[in-house]
Amino acid sequence: MRRAMILLLACAQLLVCAACAEKKDGKTDKDADATPVRRIGVAIYDYQDSFMALYGDEIVSYFGSLSNESVRYEITVVDSRFDQMVQKKAVEGFIAQGVDAIILNLVTPSSAESIIDRVVSAKIPLVLINREPVGTGEGYPGIVNNPLVCYVGADARQSGTFQGEIIRDLPNHGDVNGDGKVGYLMIEGDVENTDAQYRTQYSVKALTDAGIAVEELDSGIGDWKRERGQEIAAIALARYGDAIEVVFSNNDSMALGAAVSIAGAERTVGKDIYLVGVDALEECVSMVREGTMTGTVRNDYVGQSHKAVDVAIAAMSGEAIENYYWVDYVKITNE
Ligand code: BGC
């Protein structure tokens, strides 16, 4: 039986992974050596990010599962450690090594143009994932004008809308104290990120579109991190107390932190406060099931990573690819 074998060598800044097929009985090393190899460079913006770590690992394991006697995929994964310079060097390294494709999770989407230019000049297919560079017109110029460049992601407006709808559909529509408006805290991801901007905007829009009055009592930039979510929620709950009826968190990691502060403030989710996140991290899905989180939204890293890999393989094989590929979010509640 064929089985993916993942070799993980970690050194200072670089994670090097080779995904290759195990030899079948009777095959020799020489046979394995004869298998054509495709090399792919993957740069993740920050492997400390719980969601992106799952996403990066899934890219490696899916490539591994696709390796066979006719092609072997060798994957180099770089943790850019939230540092655009580290990522720039990694991409230059991939180009110098002559990789067959690059899958890139940008640290700063505003630097997309120069990085895309370099990869395009080297004629290497480039699949951008998760941190979408947004242009002013119909699509980002570096993506729509280059047939070897594409973006694979999920439309963050949908995730924000789903968060708002989860609150809208509660019997009291989030108005715990019955004063006719929903007082909320918004915990945001990083400022540059479209996912953060859209989730912030569309979660609230789903309420106002339904005619529900809202009041933003506090907000804070949590950079997608659990500890920051906890701090922001602790400060807001101390300052505004029971007036905070809903905590919107742009992702689950920060929601997990907020949950700690909610408990610390002796508030009870589902009874006197509501908490929603995005990603559907396993821990959060369990919390939703048991009622300690009101809801989350599945950010389908399996679907997105497989799509990114499939598209990279198509582009490496000379097939035409589209500019954008979208994977749907899914609402998760305990109903
Ligand atoms: C995820 C966050 C993650 C961010 C990284 C978002 O789509 O929901 O959990 O931190 O991407 O860019």
Coordinates of C-alpha atoms and ligand atoms in Angstrom, one line a residue:
M1 CA 0.0 0.0 0.0
R2 CA 1.2 3.4 -0.9
R3 CA 1.6 5.9 2.0
A4 CA 2.8 9.5 2.1
M5 CA 6.1 9.9 3.9
I6 CA 6.8 13.3 5.2
L7 CA 10.3 14.2 6.3
L8 CA 10.5 17.2 8.4
L9 CA 13.9 18.8 9.0
A10 CA 13.7 22.0 11.1
C11 CA 16.5 24.4 11.2
A12 CA 16.8 28.0 12.5
Q13 CA 14.3 29.8 10.2
L14 CA 13.6 27.1 7.7
L15 CA 11.3 24.1 7.8
V16 CA 12.3 21.8 5.0
C17 CA 9.8 19.1 4.1
A18 CA 10.0 16.4 1.4
A19 CA 6.8 14.7 0.5
C20 CA 7.6 11.5 -1.4
A21 CA 6.0 8.2 -2.0
E22 CA 7.2 5.1 -0.2
K23 CA 8.7 2.5 -2.4
K24 CA 6.5 -0.5 -3.3
D25 CA 7.9 -4.0 -2.5
G26 CA 10.5 -5.0 -5.0
K27 CA 11.4 -1.5 -6.1
T28 CA 15.0 -0.4 -5.5
D29 CA 16.4 3.0 -4.5
K30 CA 17.4 3.3 -8.2
D31 CA 13.8 3.0 -9.3
A32 CA 12.8 5.7 -6.7
D33 CA 15.6 7.9 -8.0
A34 CA 14.2 7.7 -11.5
T35 CA 10.9 9.1 -10.4
P36 CA 10.5 12.7 -11.8
V37 CA 10.6 15.3 -9.1
R38 CA 8.7 18.5 -8.8
R39 CA 9.9 21.0 -6.3
I40 CA 7.5 23.5 -4.6
G41 CA 8.4 26.3 -2.3
V42 CA 5.8 27.2 0.3
A43 CA 6.1 30.3 2.5
I44 CA 3.7 30.7 5.4
Y45 CA 3.4 34.2 7.0
D46 CA 3.7 32.9 10.6
Y47 CA 3.7 29.3 11.8
Q48 CA 2.8 30.5 15.3
D49 CA -0.7 31.3 13.8
S50 CA -2.8 28.2 14.8
F51 CA -4.9 28.4 11.6
M52 CA -2.0 28.8 9.2
A53 CA 0.0 26.0 10.9
L54 CA -3.0 23.7 10.1
Y55 CA -3.2 25.0 6.6
G56 CA 0.6 24.7 6.0
D57 CA 0.7 21.1 7.3
E58 CA -2.3 20.2 5.1
I59 CA -0.5 21.5 2.0
V60 CA 2.5 19.2 2.8
S61 CA 0.4 16.1 3.6
Y62 CA -1.8 16.6 0.5
F63 CA 1.2 16.9 -1.8
G64 CA 2.5 13.7 0.0
S65 CA -0.7 11.9 -0.8
L66 CA -0.4 12.8 -4.5
S67 CA 3.2 11.6 -4.9
N68 CA 3.4 8.3 -6.9
E69 CA 5.6 6.4 -9.2
S70 CA 5.2 8.9 -12.0
V71 CA 5.9 12.1 -9.9
R72 CA 7.4 12.9 -6.6
Y73 CA 6.7 16.3 -4.9
E74 CA 9.4 17.8 -2.8
I75 CA 8.1 20.6 -0.6
T76 CA 10.2 23.3 1.2
V77 CA 8.1 25.2 3.8
V78 CA 9.5 28.4 5.2
D79 CA 8.1 30.0 8.3
S80 CA 8.3 33.7 7.5
R81 CA 7.8 34.5 11.2
F82 CA 5.6 37.6 10.5
D83 CA 8.6 39.3 8.9
Q84 CA 8.3 40.5 5.3
M85 CA 12.2 40.5 4.9
V86 CA 12.4 36.9 5.9
Q87 CA 9.7 36.1 3.4
K88 CA 11.4 38.1 0.6
K89 CA 14.6 36.2 1.2
A90 CA 12.7 32.9 1.2
V91 CA 11.1 33.7 -2.2
E92 CA 14.5 34.8 -3.6
G93 CA 15.9 31.5 -2.4
F94 CA 13.0 29.6 -4.1
I95 CA 13.7 31.4 -7.4
A96 CA 17.5 30.8 -7.1
Q97 CA 16.8 27.0 -6.6
G98 CA 14.6 27.0 -9.6
V99 CA 11.5 25.5 -7.9
D100 CA 8.6 24.5 -10.2
A101 CA 5.9 26.4 -8.3
I102 CA 5.5 28.7 -5.3
I103 CA 2.6 28.8 -2.8
L104 CA 2.7 32.1 -0.9
N105 CA 0.9 33.3 2.2
L106 CA 2.0 37.0 2.2
V107 CA 3.2 38.6 5.4
T108 CA 2.2 42.1 4.1
P109 CA -0.3 42.0 1.3
S110 CA 0.7 45.6 0.4
S111 CA 4.1 44.2 -0.7
A112 CA 2.4 41.8 -3.1
E113 CA 3.4 43.7 -6.3
S114 CA 7.2 43.5 -6.0
I115 CA 7.1 39.9 -4.9
I116 CA 4.8 38.9 -7.7
D117 CA 7.0 40.7 -10.2
R118 CA 10.1 38.8 -9.1
V119 CA 8.3 35.4 -9.4
V120 CA 6.7 36.3 -12.7
S121 CA 10.0 37.4 -14.2
A122 CA 11.4 33.9 -13.2
K123 CA 8.3 32.4 -15.0
I124 CA 7.4 30.3 -11.9
P125 CA 3.7 29.6 -11.3
L126 CA 2.6 31.5 -8.1
V127 CA -0.4 30.6 -5.9
L128 CA -1.2 33.2 -3.3
I129 CA -3.2 32.0 -0.3
N130 CA -5.1 33.4 2.6
R131 CA -3.8 37.0 2.9
E132 CA -5.4 38.5 -0.2
P133 CA -3.9 41.5 -1.9
V134 CA -6.7 43.8 -2.8
G135 CA -6.6 46.2 -5.7
T136 CA -8.9 49.0 -6.5
G137 CA -10.6 47.5 -9.6
E138 CA -11.8 44.1 -10.6
G139 CA -9.2 42.0 -9.0
Y140 CA -5.6 42.7 -8.0
P141 CA -3.5 43.8 -11.1
G142 CA -0.6 41.4 -10.3
I143 CA -3.1 38.5 -10.3
V144 CA -5.4 39.4 -13.2
N145 CA -2.6 40.4 -15.5
N146 CA -0.4 37.3 -15.1
P147 CA -1.7 34.0 -16.3
L148 CA 0.7 32.1 -14.0
V149 CA -0.5 33.9 -10.8
C150 CA -3.7 33.2 -8.9
Y151 CA -5.3 33.6 -5.5
V152 CA -7.0 30.8 -3.5
G153 CA -9.1 31.9 -0.6
A154 CA -12.4 32.4 1.0
D155 CA -14.5 35.6 0.8
A156 CA -14.2 37.1 4.2
R157 CA -17.5 39.1 3.7
Q158 CA -19.3 35.8 3.9
S159 CA -17.6 34.8 7.2
G160 CA -18.5 38.2 8.7
T161 CA -22.1 37.9 7.6
F162 CA -22.3 34.5 9.1
Q163 CA -21.0 35.8 12.4
G164 CA -23.7 38.5 12.4
E165 CA -26.4 36.1 11.4
I166 CA -25.6 33.8 14.3
I167 CA -26.3 36.7 16.7
R168 CA -29.3 37.9 14.6
D169 CA -30.9 34.5 14.8
L170 CA -30.8 34.3 18.6
P171 CA -34.2 34.6 20.3
N172 CA -33.1 38.0 21.8
H173 CA -31.0 39.0 18.7
G174 CA -28.1 39.6 21.0
D175 CA -29.9 42.2 23.1
V176 CA -29.3 40.5 26.5
N177 CA -30.4 43.5 28.7
G178 CA -33.4 44.4 26.6
D179 CA -32.4 48.0 26.1
G180 CA -33.2 47.9 22.4
K181 CA -29.6 47.8 21.1
V182 CA -26.8 45.3 21.0
G183 CA -23.6 46.6 22.8
Y184 CA -20.6 44.8 21.4
L185 CA -16.8 44.5 21.6
M186 CA -15.0 43.9 18.3
I187 CA -11.6 42.0 18.5
E188 CA -9.9 42.6 15.2
G189 CA -7.1 40.7 13.4
D190 CA -4.2 42.7 11.9
V191 CA -5.1 46.0 10.2
E192 CA -3.6 45.2 6.8
N193 CA -5.7 42.1 6.4
T194 CA -8.8 42.0 4.3
D195 CA -10.2 39.1 6.4
A196 CA -10.1 41.4 9.4
Q197 CA -11.6 44.4 7.7
Y198 CA -14.4 42.5 6.1
R199 CA -15.3 40.4 9.2
T200 CA -15.4 43.6 11.3
Q201 CA -17.7 45.3 8.8
Y202 CA -19.9 42.5 7.7
S203 CA -20.6 40.9 11.1
V204 CA -22.2 44.2 12.2
K205 CA -23.9 44.8 8.8
A206 CA -25.8 41.5 9.2
L207 CA -27.4 43.0 12.3
T208 CA -28.1 46.4 11.0
D209 CA -29.5 45.0 7.8
A210 CA -32.0 43.1 9.9
G211 CA -33.0 46.4 11.6
I212 CA -31.2 45.6 14.8
A213 CA -29.7 48.7 16.6
V214 CA -26.0 48.2 17.6
E215 CA -23.5 50.1 19.6
E216 CA -19.7 49.5 19.4
L217 CA -18.5 49.9 23.0
D218 CA -14.9 48.9 22.4
S219 CA -12.6 47.4 19.8
G220 CA -8.9 46.4 19.7
I221 CA -6.4 45.0 17.3
G222 CA -5.5 41.5 18.4
D223 CA -3.2 40.4 15.5
W224 CA -5.0 37.1 15.4
K225 CA -3.4 36.0 18.7
R226 CA -5.0 34.3 21.6
E227 CA -3.2 36.3 24.4
R228 CA -4.2 39.6 22.7
G229 CA -7.8 38.5 22.5
Q230 CA -7.7 37.8 26.2
E231 CA -6.2 41.2 27.0
I232 CA -8.6 43.2 24.8
A233 CA -11.6 41.4 26.3
A234 CA -10.4 41.8 29.9
I235 CA -10.0 45.5 29.4
A236 CA -13.3 46.0 27.7
L237 CA -15.2 43.9 30.2
A238 CA -13.7 45.7 33.1
R239 CA -14.6 49.1 31.5
Y240 CA -18.1 48.4 30.2
G241 CA -19.3 45.5 32.3
D242 CA -22.7 44.1 31.5
A243 CA -23.2 46.7 28.7
I244 CA -21.1 44.3 26.5
E245 CA -23.6 41.8 25.3
V246 CA -21.7 40.4 22.3
V247 CA -18.0 39.8 21.6
F248 CA -17.2 39.5 17.9
S249 CA -13.8 38.1 17.3
N250 CA -12.3 38.1 13.8
N251 CA -10.9 34.6 14.5
D252 CA -11.1 31.7 16.9
S253 CA -7.7 32.0 18.5
M254 CA -8.6 35.5 19.8
A255 CA -12.1 34.2 20.8
L256 CA -10.4 31.5 22.9
G257 CA -8.5 34.3 24.7
A258 CA -11.7 36.3 25.1
A259 CA -13.5 33.2 26.6
V260 CA -10.9 33.2 29.4
S261 CA -11.6 36.8 30.2
I262 CA -15.3 36.3 30.0
A263 CA -15.1 33.6 32.6
G264 CA -12.7 35.7 34.6
A265 CA -15.3 38.5 34.6
E266 CA -17.9 36.0 35.9
R267 CA -20.0 36.3 32.8
T268 CA -21.6 33.2 31.2
V269 CA -21.7 32.7 27.4
G270 CA -25.2 31.9 26.3
K271 CA -26.7 33.4 29.4
D272 CA -25.5 37.0 29.8
I273 CA -23.1 37.4 26.9
Y274 CA -22.5 35.9 23.4
L275 CA -19.1 35.1 21.8
V276 CA -18.5 34.3 18.1
G277 CA -15.3 33.6 16.2
V278 CA -14.2 32.4 12.8
D279 CA -12.1 29.3 11.7
A280 CA -13.8 26.4 13.5
L281 CA -10.7 25.3 15.3
E282 CA -11.4 22.0 16.9
E283 CA -11.4 23.4 20.4
C284 CA -13.9 26.1 19.4
V285 CA -16.2 23.6 17.7
S286 CA -16.3 21.6 20.9
M287 CA -17.1 24.8 22.9
V288 CA -19.9 25.6 20.5
R289 CA -21.3 22.1 21.0
E290 CA -21.2 22.5 24.8
G291 CA -22.5 26.1 24.7
T292 CA -19.4 27.9 26.0
M293 CA -19.1 29.7 22.6
T294 CA -22.1 30.9 20.7
G295 CA -20.9 30.1 17.3
T296 CA -18.0 30.0 14.8
V297 CA -17.6 29.9 11.0
R298 CA -15.6 27.1 9.4
N299 CA -12.7 28.6 7.4
D300 CA -12.1 25.5 5.3
Y301 CA -8.3 25.1 5.3
V302 CA -8.6 21.6 4.0
G303 CA -10.6 22.8 0.9
Q304 CA -8.3 25.8 0.4
S305 CA -5.0 24.0 0.8
H306 CA -6.1 21.2 -1.6
K307 CA -7.3 23.7 -4.1
A308 CA -4.0 25.6 -3.9
V309 CA -2.1 22.3 -4.4
D310 CA -4.3 21.2 -7.3
V311 CA -3.9 24.6 -9.0
A312 CA -0.1 24.6 -8.5
I313 CA 0.1 21.1 -10.0
A314 CA -2.1 22.2 -13.0
A315 CA 0.1 25.3 -13.6
M316 CA 3.3 23.2 -13.3
S317 CA 1.8 20.9 -15.9
G318 CA 1.3 23.8 -18.3
E319 CA -2.5 23.9 -17.9
A320 CA -4.3 27.2 -17.9
I321 CA -5.4 28.4 -14.5
E322 CA -8.0 31.0 -13.4
N323 CA -7.2 34.2 -11.5
Y324 CA -9.3 33.5 -8.4
Y325 CA -10.5 30.4 -6.6
W326 CA -13.0 30.7 -3.8
V327 CA -13.9 28.2 -1.1
D328 CA -17.1 28.7 1.0
Y329 CA -17.3 29.3 4.7
V330 CA -19.7 27.2 6.8
K331 CA -21.7 28.5 9.8
I332 CA -21.3 26.4 13.0
T333 CA -23.8 26.7 15.8
N334 CA -25.1 24.1 18.3
E335 CA -28.4 23.7 16.7
Ligands
BGC1 C1 -7.9 33.3 9.8 C2 -7.1 33.7 11.0 C3 -5.6 33.8 10.6 C4 -5.5 34.7 9.4 C5 -4.0 34.8 8.9 C6 -7.6 34.2 8.6 O1 -8.4 33.8 7.5 O2 -9.2 33.3 10.1 O3 -7.2 32.7 12.0 O4 -4.9 34.2 11.7 O5 -6.3 34.3 8.3 O6 -3.9 35.6 7.8

